[in-house]
Tab-separated table of C-alpha atoms and ligand atoms in Angstrom:
chain	number	residue	atom	x	y	z
A	1	UNK	CA	17.292	-19.970	-12.716
A	2	UNK	CA	19.282	-17.999	-10.349
A	3	UNK	CA	19.768	-18.692	-6.641
A	4	UNK	CA	18.387	-16.012	-4.596
A	5	UNK	CA	19.867	-14.778	-1.447
A	6	UNK	CA	17.475	-14.341	1.658
A	7	UNK	CA	17.644	-10.705	2.715
A	8	UNK	CA	14.705	-11.213	5.129
A	9	UNK	CA	15.040	-11.889	8.862
A	10	UNK	CA	15.507	-15.702	9.737
A	11	UNK	CA	16.382	-16.398	5.994
A	12	UNK	CA	12.812	-16.067	4.774
A	13	UNK	CA	12.220	-15.069	1.142
A	14	UNK	CA	9.478	-12.385	0.703
A	15	UNK	CA	6.304	-13.230	-1.214
A	16	UNK	CA	7.270	-10.481	-3.701
A	17	UNK	CA	10.721	-11.838	-4.336
A	18	UNK	CA	9.473	-15.359	-4.961
A	19	UNK	CA	6.957	-14.015	-7.398
A	20	UNK	CA	9.428	-11.987	-9.190
A	21	UNK	CA	11.680	-14.890	-9.480
A	22	UNK	CA	8.762	-17.153	-10.909
A	23	UNK	CA	7.873	-14.278	-13.307
A	24	UNK	CA	11.385	-14.112	-14.651
A	25	UNK	CA	11.776	-17.794	-15.222
A	26	UNK	CA	8.587	-18.751	-17.012
A	27	UNK	CA	7.941	-18.057	-20.606
A	28	UNK	CA	4.558	-18.540	-22.169
A	29	UNK	CA	3.836	-21.658	-24.290
A	30	UNK	CA	3.729	-20.841	-28.046
A	31	UNK	CA	1.311	-23.638	-29.147
A	32	UNK	CA	-2.114	-22.713	-30.460
A	33	UNK	CA	-5.196	-24.438	-31.696
A	34	UNK	CA	-8.346	-23.433	-33.719
A	35	UNK	CA	-11.679	-24.208	-31.933
A	36	UNK	CA	-15.283	-23.440	-32.569
A	37	UNK	CA	-16.923	-20.547	-30.723
A	38	UNK	CA	-19.054	-22.703	-28.284
A	39	UNK	CA	-15.915	-24.364	-27.055
A	40	UNK	CA	-14.128	-21.116	-26.407
A	41	UNK	CA	-15.505	-20.010	-23.118
A	42	UNK	CA	-12.559	-19.323	-20.578
A	43	UNK	CA	-9.881	-20.257	-23.232
A	44	UNK	CA	-7.087	-17.674	-23.918
A	45	UNK	CA	-7.415	-15.860	-27.206
A	46	UNK	CA	-4.047	-16.212	-29.106
A	47	UNK	CA	-4.510	-13.847	-31.981
A	48	UNK	CA	-6.380	-10.603	-32.166
A	49	UNK	CA	-9.590	-10.827	-34.073
A	50	UNK	CA	-11.005	-8.122	-36.311
A	51	UNK	CA	-14.763	-7.843	-37.317
A	52	UNK	CA	-15.454	-9.305	-40.806
A	53	UNK	CA	-18.653	-7.189	-40.917
A	54	UNK	CA	-20.325	-4.020	-39.590
A	55	UNK	CA	-22.325	-4.743	-36.340
A	56	UNK	CA	-25.330	-4.268	-36.791
A	57	UNK	CA	-24.843	-4.901	-40.469
A	58	UNK	CA	-27.473	-2.188	-41.363
A	59	UNK	CA	-29.508	0.701	-39.736
A	60	UNK	CA	-32.156	-0.902	-37.366
A	61	UNK	CA	-34.905	0.477	-35.324
A	62	UNK	CA	-33.974	0.853	-31.477
A	63	UNK	CA	-37.717	0.514	-30.498
A	64	UNK	CA	-41.244	-0.336	-31.646
A	65	UNK	CA	-42.705	2.692	-33.441
A	66	UNK	CA	-43.039	4.382	-36.749
A	67	UNK	CA	-40.174	5.212	-39.251
A	68	UNK	CA	-40.497	8.386	-41.342
A	69	UNK	CA	-38.394	11.102	-43.015
A	70	UNK	CA	-38.069	14.233	-40.949
A	71	UNK	CA	-37.917	16.252	-43.948
A	72	UNK	CA	-41.465	15.365	-44.861
A	73	UNK	CA	-42.692	17.461	-41.823
A	74	UNK	CA	-42.559	20.869	-40.570
A	75	UNK	CA	-40.731	21.430	-37.304
A	76	UNK	CA	-42.616	22.295	-34.094
A	77	UNK	CA	-46.167	21.337	-34.953
A	78	UNK	CA	-48.437	18.374	-34.974
A	79	UNK	CA	-48.119	16.261	-37.953
A	80	UNK	CA	-50.097	13.468	-39.762
A	81	UNK	CA	-48.516	10.463	-41.509
A	82	UNK	CA	-50.129	7.674	-43.464
A	83	UNK	CA	-48.964	4.201	-42.604
A	84	UNK	CA	-48.126	2.241	-45.826
A	85	UNK	CA	-46.603	-0.913	-44.515
A	86	UNK	CA	-44.691	-2.833	-41.817
A	87	UNK	CA	-40.971	-3.463	-41.235
A	88	UNK	CA	-40.425	-6.516	-39.094
A	89	UNK	CA	-37.201	-7.769	-37.492
A	90	UNK	CA	-35.947	-10.096	-40.218
A	91	UNK	CA	-38.538	-8.910	-42.813
A	92	UNK	CA	-37.678	-5.670	-44.149
A	93	UNK	CA	-40.170	-3.066	-45.822
A	94	UNK	CA	-38.915	-2.715	-49.475
A	95	UNK	CA	-41.778	-0.724	-51.318
A	96	UNK	CA	-41.540	2.891	-52.414
A	97	UNK	CA	-42.735	5.674	-50.144
A	98	UNK	CA	-44.203	8.973	-50.953
A	99	UNK	CA	-43.971	12.187	-48.832
A	100	UNK	CA	-46.060	12.143	-45.739
A	101	UNK	CA	-46.038	8.441	-45.410
A	102	UNK	CA	-44.504	6.350	-42.780
A	103	UNK	CA	-43.881	2.562	-41.893
A	104	UNK	CA	-44.921	0.659	-38.873
A	105	UNK	CA	-41.514	-0.678	-37.481
A	106	UNK	CA	-40.468	-3.023	-34.824
A	107	UNK	CA	-37.118	-3.193	-32.712
A	108	UNK	CA	-34.327	-4.634	-34.778
A	109	UNK	CA	-36.102	-4.261	-38.089
A	110	UNK	CA	-34.027	-2.603	-40.936
A	111	UNK	CA	-35.055	0.996	-41.297
A	112	UNK	CA	-36.389	1.634	-44.785
A	113	UNK	CA	-34.034	3.689	-46.926
A	114	UNK	CA	-36.379	6.749	-47.125
A	115	UNK	CA	-36.568	7.066	-43.303
A	116	UNK	CA	-34.214	8.887	-41.023
A	117	UNK	CA	-36.210	8.880	-37.805
A	118	UNK	CA	-38.234	6.600	-35.656
A	119	UNK	CA	-40.882	7.682	-33.194
A	120	UNK	CA	-41.967	5.361	-30.375
A	121	UNK	CA	-45.453	3.889	-30.597
A	122	UNK	CA	-46.314	5.361	-27.109
A	123	UNK	CA	-45.854	8.825	-28.521
A	124	UNK	CA	-48.353	8.762	-31.335
A	125	UNK	CA	-52.043	8.628	-31.814
A	126	UNK	CA	-53.498	6.138	-34.315
A	127	UNK	CA	-56.367	7.308	-36.410
A	128	UNK	CA	-57.370	4.470	-38.966
A	129	UNK	CA	-54.356	4.213	-41.349
A	130	UNK	CA	-52.772	7.442	-40.223
A	131	UNK	CA	-50.840	8.269	-37.148
A	132	UNK	CA	-50.455	11.657	-35.604
A	133	UNK	CA	-47.234	12.819	-34.038
A	134	UNK	CA	-47.058	15.243	-31.008
A	135	UNK	CA	-46.006	18.753	-31.590
A	136	UNK	CA	-42.642	18.139	-29.930
A	137	UNK	CA	-41.615	15.072	-32.132
A	138	UNK	CA	-37.856	14.709	-32.632
A	139	UNK	CA	-36.095	13.984	-35.794
A	140	UNK	CA	-33.290	11.380	-36.205
A	141	UNK	CA	-34.076	9.396	-33.072
A	142	UNK	CA	-34.304	5.714	-32.233
A	143	UNK	CA	-32.120	4.379	-35.215
A	144	UNK	CA	-29.030	2.378	-34.587
A	145	UNK	CA	-26.480	3.139	-37.246
A	146	UNK	CA	-24.662	0.280	-39.229
A	147	UNK	CA	-21.554	-0.418	-37.437
A	148	UNK	CA	-22.681	1.511	-34.357
A	149	UNK	CA	-21.475	-1.401	-32.169
A	150	UNK	CA	-18.304	-2.432	-34.178
A	151	UNK	CA	-17.117	-1.336	-37.611
A	152	UNK	CA	-16.048	-3.631	-40.325
A	153	UNK	CA	-12.143	-4.481	-39.733
A	154	UNK	CA	-12.328	-2.908	-36.308
A	155	UNK	CA	-10.455	-4.923	-33.670
A	156	UNK	CA	-13.078	-6.996	-31.733
A	157	UNK	CA	-10.810	-8.451	-29.044
A	158	UNK	CA	-7.146	-7.775	-28.330
A	159	UNK	CA	-5.166	-10.926	-27.591
A	160	UNK	CA	-4.263	-12.388	-25.134
A	161	UNK	CA	-7.440	-12.507	-23.310
A	162	UNK	CA	-9.431	-15.090	-21.309
A	163	UNK	CA	-12.797	-15.229	-23.237
A	164	UNK	CA	-15.865	-14.541	-21.227
A	165	UNK	CA	-19.468	-14.958	-22.093
A	166	UNK	CA	-19.597	-11.355	-23.164
A	167	UNK	CA	-16.628	-11.810	-25.506
A	168	UNK	CA	-18.388	-14.874	-27.012
A	169	UNK	CA	-21.497	-12.829	-27.765
A	170	UNK	CA	-19.492	-10.099	-29.331
A	171	UNK	CA	-17.734	-12.586	-31.511
A	172	UNK	CA	-20.947	-14.374	-32.500
A	173	UNK	CA	-22.566	-10.981	-33.454
A	174	UNK	CA	-19.716	-10.439	-35.818
A	175	UNK	CA	-20.170	-13.887	-37.251
A	176	UNK	CA	-16.867	-15.374	-36.011
A	177	UNK	CA	-17.072	-19.048	-35.927
A	178	UNK	CA	-13.530	-20.218	-35.229
A	179	UNK	CA	-11.083	-18.819	-32.796
A	180	UNK	CA	-7.494	-19.350	-32.345
A	181	UNK	CA	-6.662	-19.981	-28.736
A	182	UNK	CA	-3.507	-21.124	-26.715
A	183	UNK	CA	-3.155	-24.817	-26.274
A	184	UNK	CA	-4.087	-26.345	-23.000
A	185	UNK	CA	-1.590	-26.859	-20.293
A	186	UNK	CA	-0.819	-30.492	-19.356
A	187	UNK	CA	-0.631	-30.598	-15.530
A	188	UNK	CA	-0.027	-33.560	-13.365
A	189	UNK	CA	-0.463	-33.476	-9.504
A	190	UNK	CA	0.216	-35.979	-6.732
A	191	UNK	CA	0.468	-36.273	-2.979
A	192	UNK	CA	3.519	-37.554	-1.066
A	193	UNK	CA	3.271	-39.197	2.373
A	194	UNK	CA	3.348	-42.602	3.894
A	195	UNK	CA	0.451	-41.686	6.151
A	196	UNK	CA	-1.938	-40.846	3.246
A	197	UNK	CA	-4.946	-42.964	2.242
A	198	UNK	CA	-7.125	-42.575	-0.804
A	199	UNK	CA	-10.946	-42.260	-0.383
A	200	UNK	CA	-12.690	-45.488	-0.206
A	201	UNK	CA	-10.125	-47.269	1.930
A	202	UNK	CA	-10.251	-47.844	5.705
A	203	UNK	CA	-7.845	-45.808	7.893
A	204	UNK	CA	-5.217	-47.741	9.822
A	205	UNK	CA	-3.714	-46.196	12.941
A	206	UNK	CA	-1.800	-43.020	12.039
A	207	UNK	CA	-3.254	-42.782	8.583
A	208	UNK	CA	-5.249	-39.756	7.292
A	209	UNK	CA	-7.297	-39.260	4.060
A	210	UNK	CA	-5.510	-37.509	1.208
A	211	UNK	CA	-7.331	-34.243	1.012
A	212	UNK	CA	-4.937	-32.219	-0.846
A	213	UNK	CA	-5.483	-34.025	-4.180
A	214	UNK	CA	-9.187	-32.990	-4.016
A	215	UNK	CA	-8.227	-29.415	-2.986
A	216	UNK	CA	-5.820	-29.236	-6.063
A	217	UNK	CA	-8.160	-30.992	-8.446
A	218	UNK	CA	-10.620	-28.195	-7.761
A	219	UNK	CA	-8.172	-25.375	-7.800
A	220	UNK	CA	-6.755	-26.626	-11.126
A	221	UNK	CA	-10.120	-26.935	-12.711
A	222	UNK	CA	-9.925	-24.464	-15.797
A	223	UNK	CA	-10.771	-24.819	-19.441
A	224	UNK	CA	-7.095	-24.101	-20.213
A	225	UNK	CA	-5.814	-27.180	-18.153
A	226	UNK	CA	-5.689	-30.884	-18.858
A	227	UNK	CA	-5.236	-32.184	-15.441
A	228	UNK	CA	-4.058	-35.581	-14.516
A	229	UNK	CA	-4.342	-36.979	-10.937
A	230	UNK	CA	-1.162	-39.068	-10.264
A	231	UNK	CA	-2.259	-40.405	-6.975
A	232	UNK	CA	-0.225	-40.842	-3.713
A	233	UNK	CA	3.532	-41.442	-3.687
A	234	UNK	CA	5.192	-42.916	-0.611
A	235	UNK	CA	8.012	-41.093	1.226
A	236	UNK	CA	10.626	-43.097	-0.668
A	237	UNK	CA	13.241	-41.321	-2.764
A	238	UNK	CA	13.380	-43.849	-5.561
A	239	UNK	CA	9.639	-43.890	-5.997
A	240	UNK	CA	9.565	-40.110	-6.003
A	241	UNK	CA	12.317	-40.071	-8.657
A	242	UNK	CA	10.445	-42.467	-10.807
A	243	UNK	CA	7.259	-40.373	-10.583
A	244	UNK	CA	9.026	-37.155	-11.187
A	245	UNK	CA	10.805	-38.480	-14.295
A	246	UNK	CA	7.768	-40.119	-15.840
A	247	UNK	CA	5.557	-37.260	-15.073
A	248	UNK	CA	8.007	-34.782	-16.413
A	249	UNK	CA	7.878	-36.293	-19.830
A	250	UNK	CA	4.109	-36.079	-20.122
A	251	UNK	CA	3.249	-32.686	-18.657
A	252	UNK	CA	4.156	-29.018	-18.758
A	253	UNK	CA	3.764	-28.710	-15.082
A	254	UNK	CA	3.892	-31.206	-12.065
A	255	UNK	CA	2.617	-30.219	-8.693
A	256	UNK	CA	3.268	-32.202	-5.468
A	257	UNK	CA	2.154	-31.621	-2.007
A	258	UNK	CA	3.957	-32.680	1.152
A	259	UNK	CA	7.479	-33.828	1.716
A	260	UNK	CA	8.715	-30.373	0.858
A	261	UNK	CA	10.094	-29.481	4.285
A	262	UNK	CA	13.424	-30.423	5.776
A	263	UNK	CA	12.270	-33.478	7.960
A	264	UNK	CA	13.949	-36.986	7.604
A	265	UNK	CA	10.834	-38.050	5.367
A	266	UNK	CA	10.851	-34.977	3.185
A	267	UNK	CA	12.491	-36.122	0.030
A	268	UNK	CA	11.026	-33.578	-2.644
A	269	UNK	CA	13.889	-31.143	-2.510
A	270	UNK	CA	16.653	-33.767	-2.871
A	271	UNK	CA	14.735	-35.611	-5.630
A	272	UNK	CA	14.168	-32.405	-7.647
A	273	UNK	CA	17.828	-31.650	-7.252
A	274	UNK	CA	18.731	-35.130	-8.689
A	275	UNK	CA	16.224	-35.028	-11.660
A	276	UNK	CA	16.394	-31.340	-12.554
A	277	UNK	CA	17.103	-27.855	-11.359
A	278	UNK	CA	15.750	-26.610	-8.022
A	279	UNK	CA	14.969	-23.402	-6.255
A	280	UNK	CA	13.808	-24.279	-2.778
A	281	UNK	CA	12.475	-21.416	-0.698
A	282	UNK	CA	11.519	-20.886	2.761
A	283	UNK	CA	8.999	-18.179	2.264
A	284	UNK	CA	7.934	-15.250	4.519
A	285	UNK	CA	4.350	-16.373	4.388
A	286	UNK	CA	1.908	-18.020	6.704
A	287	UNK	CA	0.628	-20.632	6.212
A	288	UNK	CA	3.012	-22.183	3.569
A	289	UNK	CA	6.589	-21.699	4.391
A	290	UNK	CA	8.373	-24.349	2.238
A	291	UNK	CA	8.098	-24.247	-1.453
A	292	UNK	CA	10.183	-26.022	-4.087
A	293	UNK	CA	10.158	-24.428	-7.511
A	294	UNK	CA	12.158	-25.842	-10.274
A	295	UNK	CA	12.271	-27.655	-13.545
A	296	UNK	CA	12.776	-31.227	-14.752
A	297	UNK	CA	13.706	-31.179	-18.466
A	298	UNK	CA	10.967	-28.875	-19.935
A	299	UNK	CA	8.595	-29.509	-17.212
A	300	UNK	CA	8.064	-26.924	-14.418
A	301	UNK	CA	7.789	-28.269	-10.898
A	302	UNK	CA	6.097	-26.989	-7.792
A	303	UNK	CA	6.555	-28.730	-4.569
A	304	UNK	CA	3.901	-27.362	-2.249
A	305	UNK	CA	3.842	-27.929	1.570
A	306	UNK	CA	1.787	-30.854	3.098
A	307	UNK	CA	-0.708	-28.914	5.126
A	308	UNK	CA	-3.998	-28.301	3.268
A	309	UNK	CA	-4.549	-24.714	4.021
A	310	UNK	CA	-0.758	-23.962	3.166
A	311	UNK	CA	-1.639	-25.837	-0.288
A	312	UNK	CA	-4.554	-23.484	-0.584
A	313	UNK	CA	-2.451	-20.331	0.047
A	314	UNK	CA	0.730	-21.248	-1.957
A	315	UNK	CA	-1.370	-22.448	-4.913
A	316	UNK	CA	-3.302	-19.134	-4.930
A	317	UNK	CA	-0.170	-16.884	-4.407
A	318	UNK	CA	2.392	-18.645	-6.535
A	319	UNK	CA	1.116	-21.557	-8.670
A	320	UNK	CA	-1.929	-19.784	-10.091
A	321	UNK	CA	0.078	-16.732	-11.417
A	322	UNK	CA	2.747	-19.148	-12.756
A	323	UNK	CA	0.145	-21.048	-14.575
A	324	UNK	CA	-1.480	-18.000	-16.030
A	325	UNK	CA	1.961	-16.735	-17.270
A	326	UNK	CA	2.822	-20.312	-18.769
A	327	UNK	CA	-0.567	-20.492	-20.449
A	328	UNK	CA	-0.085	-17.109	-22.071
A	329	UNK	CA	-2.979	-15.564	-20.143
A	330	UNK	CA	-2.878	-11.805	-19.166
A	331	UNK	CA	-2.123	-11.637	-15.455
A	332	UNK	CA	-4.866	-11.358	-13.047
A	333	UNK	CA	-4.752	-9.955	-9.579
A	334	UNK	CA	-6.847	-10.758	-6.571
A	335	UNK	CA	-9.319	-7.991	-5.781
A	336	UNK	CA	-8.242	-6.351	-2.548
A	337	UNK	CA	-10.653	-4.382	-0.301
A	338	UNK	CA	-10.078	-2.402	2.864
A	339	UNK	CA	-12.885	-3.336	5.302
A	340	UNK	CA	-13.506	-3.052	8.976
A	341	UNK	CA	-12.389	-6.221	11.019
A	342	UNK	CA	-14.809	-7.319	13.771
A	343	UNK	CA	-12.421	-9.702	15.312
A	344	UNK	CA	-9.146	-9.289	17.158
A	345	UNK	CA	-6.266	-10.928	15.068
A	346	UNK	CA	-3.153	-12.385	16.554
A	347	UNK	CA	-0.087	-12.039	14.564
A	348	UNK	CA	3.684	-12.143	15.152
A	349	UNK	CA	6.059	-10.011	12.957
A	350	UNK	CA	8.132	-11.710	10.219
A	351	UNK	CA	5.793	-13.522	7.634
A	352	UNK	CA	2.876	-12.164	5.533
A	353	UNK	CA	-0.260	-13.959	6.713
A	354	UNK	CA	-3.368	-15.035	4.831
A	355	UNK	CA	-5.816	-15.679	7.614
A	356	UNK	CA	-9.153	-17.142	6.663
A	357	UNK	CA	-12.058	-14.931	7.208
A	358	UNK	CA	-15.803	-14.400	6.652
A	359	UNK	CA	-16.597	-11.106	4.721
A	360	UNK	CA	-20.171	-9.931	4.950
A	361	UNK	CA	-22.168	-6.890	3.495
A	362	UNK	CA	-24.841	-5.225	5.518
A	363	UNK	CA	-28.183	-4.165	4.123
A	364	UNK	CA	-26.719	-0.554	3.766
A	365	UNK	CA	-23.775	-1.943	1.808
A	366	UNK	CA	-21.081	-1.713	4.545
A	367	UNK	CA	-18.415	-4.360	4.356
A	368	UNK	CA	-17.046	-6.064	7.482
A	369	UNK	CA	-14.959	-9.206	8.048
A	370	UNK	CA	-14.535	-11.403	10.929
A	371	UNK	CA	-12.055	-14.440	11.574
A	372	UNK	CA	-13.594	-17.604	10.264
A	373	UNK	CA	-12.177	-19.609	13.210
A	374	UNK	CA	-8.873	-21.039	14.417
A	375	UNK	CA	-6.039	-20.638	12.065
A	376	UNK	CA	-3.969	-23.767	12.179
A	377	UNK	CA	-2.836	-24.911	8.690
A	378	UNK	CA	-4.578	-28.236	9.074
A	379	UNK	CA	-7.953	-26.841	9.780
A	380	UNK	CA	-9.989	-27.451	6.766
A	381	UNK	CA	-13.505	-26.742	8.223
A	382	UNK	CA	-12.502	-23.219	8.918
A	383	UNK	CA	-11.128	-22.885	5.429
A	384	UNK	CA	-14.362	-24.343	4.103
A	385	UNK	CA	-16.433	-21.872	6.067
A	386	UNK	CA	-14.255	-18.824	5.022
A	387	UNK	CA	-14.894	-16.701	1.939
A	388	UNK	CA	-11.916	-14.526	1.921
A	389	UNK	CA	-8.275	-14.183	2.995
A	390	UNK	CA	-7.525	-11.489	5.576
A	391	UNK	CA	-3.993	-10.391	4.386
A	392	UNK	CA	-1.588	-9.125	6.979
A	393	UNK	CA	1.808	-7.681	6.076
A	394	UNK	CA	4.911	-9.285	7.184
A	395	UNK	CA	5.633	-6.478	9.813
A	396	UNK	CA	2.052	-6.390	11.174
A	397	UNK	CA	1.805	-7.315	14.864
A	398	UNK	CA	-1.957	-7.938	15.292
A	399	UNK	CA	-5.241	-6.109	14.816
A	400	UNK	CA	-7.721	-4.973	17.350
A	401	UNK	CA	-11.380	-5.549	16.732
A	402	UNK	CA	-12.708	-2.476	14.658
A	403	UNK	CA	-9.481	-1.657	12.828
A	404	UNK	CA	-9.451	-1.718	8.998
A	405	UNK	CA	-7.780	-4.626	7.299
A	406	UNK	CA	-7.105	-5.827	3.732
A	407	UNK	CA	-9.107	-8.820	2.420
A	408	UNK	CA	-9.097	-10.677	-0.824
A	409	UNK	CA	-12.558	-12.317	-1.412
A	410	UNK	CA	-12.037	-15.787	-2.928
A	411	UNK	CA	-12.743	-15.990	-6.691
A	412	UNK	CA	-12.810	-12.233	-7.083
A	413	UNK	CA	-10.125	-11.023	-9.548
A	414	UNK	CA	-9.399	-7.924	-11.649
B	501	AMP	P1	4.809	-32.683	5.227
B	501	AMP	O1	5.015	-31.495	4.455
B	501	AMP	O2	4.887	-33.941	4.425
B	501	AMP	O3	5.701	-32.964	6.441
B	501	AMP	O4	3.307	-32.678	5.757
B	501	AMP	C1	2.843	-31.712	6.666
B	501	AMP	C2	1.529	-32.063	7.184
B	501	AMP	O5	0.541	-31.993	6.220
B	501	AMP	C3	1.422	-33.382	7.955
B	501	AMP	O6	0.720	-33.368	9.082
B	501	AMP	C4	0.874	-34.319	6.841
B	501	AMP	O7	0.200	-35.372	7.334
B	501	AMP	C5	-0.199	-33.296	6.148
B	501	AMP	N1	-0.349	-33.796	4.675
B	501	AMP	C6	0.532	-33.967	3.935
B	501	AMP	N2	0.070	-34.250	2.689
B	501	AMP	C7	-1.357	-34.335	2.888
B	501	AMP	C8	-2.482	-34.542	2.064
B	501	AMP	N3	-2.227	-34.970	0.832
B	501	AMP	N4	-3.686	-34.500	2.587
B	501	AMP	C9	-3.888	-34.089	3.889
B	501	AMP	N5	-2.733	-33.730	4.695
B	501	AMP	C10	-1.619	-33.909	4.192
B	502	MG	MG1	5.168	-35.874	4.646
């Protein structure tokens, strides 16, 4: 890990530079495991998968109707066909057919060998055991060819990919039962701060409830993570050192919140320096200025700020892409939209800001955003009410109501 210089004003590192540094440092894990298809939702496909069969395996009817051979009929005039049997989905029609005969067929049924066309039942007239086709009947319609979805040996899914419900149904259609995925990341997280109290205990004067651990537990929830909550660690360098060393032996990644600044009770940076390698950055981002990034042995370390909204922003912007990269997932990017801003936004130049906003869509589809409330980095209620970040570039000096801004809706990624 290189030590980066701070080309920005006031010694702040830009978001892009910090991301580049993280991207260059982290290599994807190599471990894989074989799992059953129903367990694979959200996991990261490790090896490309080819289809063992044609999908569909045979020619099938695309709708309910009658299967016939177009060559039995003269073009452009009404025709009569005798119905000699039924082809059901799962129960094929196997008997012989003579010229001028057809078979009643249902969607998904195998098309009998003699037939090359299916006419929809709405288009014919039934007269006893014969059907009459209209003069404008079309040959070769309503049949799905074998392999018309996927051919045998064709690649079904290219690795790496985070598997969606759509992917699982594709794999199931091809009969794939077991899937090779990246192993899960082992992630430990804890809070630091003498003022912090776990839920269920009364607050003494000066104490606050630890909210960051619940935020992080939620943000880290992912089928590719095995997450351990390591509790609260006091502002005590020895205790921090013990926690860092123990946690580093058991995890791929450790995330702490608090104590990452430069106050007298902020020991994260010194402790990380003592136990491993450290890159401590003051970032040109608001909220979330201090961020410690480093390694203890083989374990990556992220020391996030203490203020909960700064935890949210630094997790989304730095930790999430780092975890994706480490897990071997293809990178995702937050969906960004340009929308009208109905609030006036205050902003001083120097740091990129992620203000909490409420994005709405009117009945005619027009998008507009407004500020969710006050923007102090401890204000969790405003964060809870918001549904997007309003992203303001470092050199922006504020927005008047009615101007266009960039927003990132939460949980919408490309
Ligand atoms: P620090 O980075 O430790 O100086 O913390 C900055 C601010 O965030 C202080 O007001 C802390 O009380 C607060 N804070 C730190 N950790 C937590 C936490 N786990 N939950 C809620 N607030 C926290
Ligand atoms: Mg603290």
